[in-house]
Coordinates of C-alpha atoms in Angstrom, one line a residue:
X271 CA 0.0 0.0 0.0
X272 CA 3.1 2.5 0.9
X273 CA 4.1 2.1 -2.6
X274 CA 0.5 2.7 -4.0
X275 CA 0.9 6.2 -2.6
X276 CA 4.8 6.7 -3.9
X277 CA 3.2 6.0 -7.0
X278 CA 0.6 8.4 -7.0
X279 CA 3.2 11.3 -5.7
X280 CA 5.3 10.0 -8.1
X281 CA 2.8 10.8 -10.9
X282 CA 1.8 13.9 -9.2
X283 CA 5.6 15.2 -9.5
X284 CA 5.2 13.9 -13.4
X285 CA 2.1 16.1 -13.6
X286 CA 3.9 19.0 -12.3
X287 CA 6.6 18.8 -14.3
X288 CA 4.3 19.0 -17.3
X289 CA 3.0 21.8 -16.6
X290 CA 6.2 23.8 -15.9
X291 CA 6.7 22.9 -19.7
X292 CA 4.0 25.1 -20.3
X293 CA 5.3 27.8 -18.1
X294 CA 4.4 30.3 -21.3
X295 CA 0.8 29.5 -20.1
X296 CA 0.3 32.3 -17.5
X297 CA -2.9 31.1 -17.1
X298 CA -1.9 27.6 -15.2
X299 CA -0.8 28.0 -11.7
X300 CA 0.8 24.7 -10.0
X301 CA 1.6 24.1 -6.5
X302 CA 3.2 21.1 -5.6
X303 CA 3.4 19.3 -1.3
X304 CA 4.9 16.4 -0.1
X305 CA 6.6 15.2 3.0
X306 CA 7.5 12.4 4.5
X307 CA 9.0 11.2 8.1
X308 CA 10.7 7.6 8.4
X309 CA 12.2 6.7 12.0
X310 CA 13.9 3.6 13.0
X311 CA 15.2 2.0 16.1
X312 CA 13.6 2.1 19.6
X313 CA 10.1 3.0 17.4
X314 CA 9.6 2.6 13.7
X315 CA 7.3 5.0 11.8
X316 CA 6.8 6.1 8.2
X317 CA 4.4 9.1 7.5
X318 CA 4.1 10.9 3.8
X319 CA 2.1 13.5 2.8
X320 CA 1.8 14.6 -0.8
X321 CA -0.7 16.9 -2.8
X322 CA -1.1 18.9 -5.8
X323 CA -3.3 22.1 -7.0
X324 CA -3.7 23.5 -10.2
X325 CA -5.6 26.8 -10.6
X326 CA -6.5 27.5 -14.4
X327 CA -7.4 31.7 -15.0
X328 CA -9.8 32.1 -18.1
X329 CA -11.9 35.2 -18.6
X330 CA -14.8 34.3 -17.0
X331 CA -13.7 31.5 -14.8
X332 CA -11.2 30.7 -12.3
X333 CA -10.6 26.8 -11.9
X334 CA -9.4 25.0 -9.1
X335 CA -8.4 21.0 -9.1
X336 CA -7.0 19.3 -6.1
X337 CA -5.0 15.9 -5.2
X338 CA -4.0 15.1 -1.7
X339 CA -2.8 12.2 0.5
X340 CA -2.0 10.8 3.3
X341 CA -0.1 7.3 4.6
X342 CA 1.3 6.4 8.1
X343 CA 2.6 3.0 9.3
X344 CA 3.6 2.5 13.3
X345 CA 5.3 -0.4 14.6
X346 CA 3.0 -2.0 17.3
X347 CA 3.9 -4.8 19.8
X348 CA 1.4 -7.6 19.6
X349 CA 0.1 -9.5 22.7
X350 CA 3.5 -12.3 22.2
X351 CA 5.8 -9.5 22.7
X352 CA 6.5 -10.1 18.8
X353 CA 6.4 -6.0 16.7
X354 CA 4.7 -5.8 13.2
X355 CA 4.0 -2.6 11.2
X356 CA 1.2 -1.6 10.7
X357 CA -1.0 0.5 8.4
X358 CA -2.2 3.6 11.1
X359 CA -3.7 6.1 8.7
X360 CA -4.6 6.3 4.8
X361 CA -6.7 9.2 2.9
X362 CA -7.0 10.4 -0.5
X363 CA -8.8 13.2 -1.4
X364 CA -9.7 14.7 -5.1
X365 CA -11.6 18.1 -5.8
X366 CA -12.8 20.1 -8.7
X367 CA -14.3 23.7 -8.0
X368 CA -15.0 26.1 -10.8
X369 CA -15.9 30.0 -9.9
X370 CA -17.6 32.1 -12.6
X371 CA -16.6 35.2 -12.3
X372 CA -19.7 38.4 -11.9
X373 CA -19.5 41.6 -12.9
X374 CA -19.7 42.9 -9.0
X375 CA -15.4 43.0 -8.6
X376 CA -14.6 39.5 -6.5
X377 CA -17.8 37.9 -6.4
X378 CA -18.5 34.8 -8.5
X379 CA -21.1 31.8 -8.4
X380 CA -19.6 28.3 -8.2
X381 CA -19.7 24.8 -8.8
X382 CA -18.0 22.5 -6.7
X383 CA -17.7 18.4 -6.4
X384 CA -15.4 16.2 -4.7
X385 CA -15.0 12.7 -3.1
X386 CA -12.6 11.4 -0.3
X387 CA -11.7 7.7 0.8
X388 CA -10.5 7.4 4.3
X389 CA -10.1 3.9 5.7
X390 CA -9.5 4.9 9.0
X391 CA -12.3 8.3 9.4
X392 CA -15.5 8.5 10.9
X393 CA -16.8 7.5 7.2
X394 CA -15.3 5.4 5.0
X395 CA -16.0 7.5 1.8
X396 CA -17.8 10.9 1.3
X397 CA -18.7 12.5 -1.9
X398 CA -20.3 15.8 -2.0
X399 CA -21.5 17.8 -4.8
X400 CA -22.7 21.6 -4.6
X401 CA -23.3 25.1 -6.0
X402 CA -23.6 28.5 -4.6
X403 CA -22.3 32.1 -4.3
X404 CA -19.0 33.5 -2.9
X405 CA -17.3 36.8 -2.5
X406 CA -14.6 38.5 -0.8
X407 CA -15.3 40.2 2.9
X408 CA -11.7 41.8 3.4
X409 CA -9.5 43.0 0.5
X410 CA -6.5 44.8 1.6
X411 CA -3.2 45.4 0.4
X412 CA -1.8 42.4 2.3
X413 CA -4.7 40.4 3.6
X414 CA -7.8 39.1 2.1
X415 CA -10.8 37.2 2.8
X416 CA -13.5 34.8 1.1
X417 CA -16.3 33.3 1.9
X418 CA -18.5 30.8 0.0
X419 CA -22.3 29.5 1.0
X420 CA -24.5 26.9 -0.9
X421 CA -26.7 24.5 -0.8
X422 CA -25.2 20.3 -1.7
X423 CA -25.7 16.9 -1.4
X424 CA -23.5 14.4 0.4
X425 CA -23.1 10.6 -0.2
X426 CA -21.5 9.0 2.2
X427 CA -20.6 5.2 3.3
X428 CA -20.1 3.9 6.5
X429 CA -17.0 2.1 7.7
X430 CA -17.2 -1.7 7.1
X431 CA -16.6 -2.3 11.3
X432 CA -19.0 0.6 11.9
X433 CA -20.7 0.1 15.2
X434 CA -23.7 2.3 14.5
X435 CA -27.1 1.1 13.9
X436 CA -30.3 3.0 12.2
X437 CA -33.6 4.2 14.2
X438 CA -34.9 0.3 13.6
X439 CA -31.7 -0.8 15.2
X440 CA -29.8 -2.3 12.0
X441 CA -26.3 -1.9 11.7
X442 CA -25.1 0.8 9.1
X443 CA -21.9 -1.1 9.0
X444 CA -20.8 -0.9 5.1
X445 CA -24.2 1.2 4.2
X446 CA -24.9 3.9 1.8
X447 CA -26.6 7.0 2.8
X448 CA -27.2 10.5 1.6
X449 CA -28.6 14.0 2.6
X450 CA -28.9 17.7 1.5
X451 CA -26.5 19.7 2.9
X452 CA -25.6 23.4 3.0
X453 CA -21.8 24.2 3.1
X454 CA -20.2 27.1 3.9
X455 CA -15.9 27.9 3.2
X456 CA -13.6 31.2 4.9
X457 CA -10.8 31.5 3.3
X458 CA -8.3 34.0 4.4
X459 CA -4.7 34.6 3.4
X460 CA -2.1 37.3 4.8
X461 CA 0.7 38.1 3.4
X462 CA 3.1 38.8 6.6
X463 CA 6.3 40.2 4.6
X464 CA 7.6 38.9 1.1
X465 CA 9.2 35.4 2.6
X466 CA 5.9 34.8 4.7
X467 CA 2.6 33.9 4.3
X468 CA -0.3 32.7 6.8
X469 CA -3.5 31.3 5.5
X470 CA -6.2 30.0 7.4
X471 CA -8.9 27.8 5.6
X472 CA -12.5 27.0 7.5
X473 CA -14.7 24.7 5.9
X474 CA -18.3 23.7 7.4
X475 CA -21.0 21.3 5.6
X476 CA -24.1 20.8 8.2
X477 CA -26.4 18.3 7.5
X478 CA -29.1 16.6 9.2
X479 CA -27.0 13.6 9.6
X480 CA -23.9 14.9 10.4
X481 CA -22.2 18.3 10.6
X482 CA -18.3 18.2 9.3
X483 CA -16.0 20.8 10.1
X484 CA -12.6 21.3 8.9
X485 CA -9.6 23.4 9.3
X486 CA -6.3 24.3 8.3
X487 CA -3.9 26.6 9.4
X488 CA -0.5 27.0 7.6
X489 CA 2.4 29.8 7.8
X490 CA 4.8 29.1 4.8
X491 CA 8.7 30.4 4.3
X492 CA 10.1 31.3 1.1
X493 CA 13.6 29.3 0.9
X494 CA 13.6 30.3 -2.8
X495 CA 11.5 31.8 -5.7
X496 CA 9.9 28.8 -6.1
X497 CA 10.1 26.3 -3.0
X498 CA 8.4 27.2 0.6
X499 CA 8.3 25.2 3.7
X500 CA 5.1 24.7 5.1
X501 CA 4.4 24.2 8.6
X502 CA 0.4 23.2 9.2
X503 CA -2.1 21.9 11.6
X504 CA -5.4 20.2 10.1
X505 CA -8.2 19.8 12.4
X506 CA -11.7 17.4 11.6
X507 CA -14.6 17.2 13.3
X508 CA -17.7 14.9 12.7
X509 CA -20.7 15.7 15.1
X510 CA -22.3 12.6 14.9
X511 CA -19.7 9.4 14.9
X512 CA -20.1 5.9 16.2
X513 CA -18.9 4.9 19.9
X514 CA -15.8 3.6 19.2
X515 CA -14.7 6.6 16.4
X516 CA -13.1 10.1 18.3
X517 CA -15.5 12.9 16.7
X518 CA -12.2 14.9 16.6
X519 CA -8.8 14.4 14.2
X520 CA -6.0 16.5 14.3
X521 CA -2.9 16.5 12.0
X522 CA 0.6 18.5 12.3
X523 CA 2.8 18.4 9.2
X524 CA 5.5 19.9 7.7
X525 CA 6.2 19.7 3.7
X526 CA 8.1 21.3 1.3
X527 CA 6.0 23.3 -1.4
X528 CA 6.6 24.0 -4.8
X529 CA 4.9 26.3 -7.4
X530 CA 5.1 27.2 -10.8

């Protein structure tokens, strides 16, 4: 499975590279992430993080296409005293979002889709498809900040170990289910001096069944015109999960970023 992911950030750096080809195009922007953290002795771990955006500019539409991913294996001692690795935590996570652009200066409408599998989350797999109207609240010379709001629909499968159960009291375990939504994104991004940036990302789609809130907030370093270091702390948080799931995930990472 660890090299299932190399492969995929192997194809993602083959992507990128692509499109610096095209660098003519000012039109593309890419922005490449990955990290990765391997220990050995006492305790063994291997963690790598990889993603990749792509933001196309046209005259009346400003596109945005995301890849991301995460693998983590731990070395656990089993009830023999005997150690195996083991797989800890594994998510992908592909978007498309595309913003038509209004004639009232940064407001747009937008269409937005995307689908995550997670075999360790309070679902197993969550698509979610929506539309709605965004515009920017701040806009000053160094700092600016979005927000989006629409109305969606979510399809989501339950984990195949799933301890919940329905109103009739049948287990949900490996189920299907699926509910309007309305979704809601801030985005805000300040530019602290020309070799740092912080950006803070808050992203909340409420539903009947659940209510999933997400966050990131990043600070990035210039180490040259192209590559940053990005330092970042993810939170998740499902409202309504099964007993034996934590409502709450956190993630701290640090990856190396690359743009064209």
């Amino acid at each position: 499975m660890k090299l299932k992911l190399l492969s995929i950030l192997v194809a993602a750096t083959a992507a990128t590279n692509a499109f610096a080809d095209d660098a003519e195009q000012k039109t593309w922007e890419v922005t490449s992430e990955l990290g990765a953290i391997i220990t050995s002795g006492n305790t063994e771990t291997t963690t790598l993080k990889g993603g990749i955006k792509v933001l196309h500019h046209l005259e009346r539409w400003n596109n945005e296409y995301k890849l991301d991913g995460i693998y983590k294996e731990d070395e656990v001692e089993n009830d023999d005293g005997t150690k195996d690795k083991q797989r800890t935590n594994e998510k992908y996570a592909i978007s498309a979002q595309g913003n038509y652009k209004l004639n009232e200066k940064h407001s747009h409408l937008f269409i937005y889709g995307s689908h995550v599998s997670d075999y360790f989350g309070a679902y197993r797999s969550e698509s979610v498809v929506s539309a709605g109207y965004g515009l920017r609240l701040l806009n000053e010379k160094t700092m600016w900040l979005n927000a989006e709001i629409g109305p969606g629909y979510k399809y989501f499968k339950y984990p195949d170990v799933s301890t919940e159960v329905d109103e009739n009291g049948n287990s949900l375990a490996g189920e299907y289910e699926g509910e309007i939504i309305a979704l809601g994104k801030l985005d805000y991004n300040w530019k602290i001096s020309d070799n740092a940036r912080f950006t803070q990302l808050v992203t909340v789609e409420y539903g009947d069944t659940n209510t999933k809130t997400r966050s990131e907030t990043a600070l990035l370093a210039k180490i040259n015109g192209s590559l940053q270091m990005k330092v970042a702390y993810n939170i998740i948080n499902n409202s309504d999960v099964a007993d034996d799931k934590e409502s709450t995930d956190t993630e701290t990472s640090l990856t190396l970023v690359y743009s064209f």
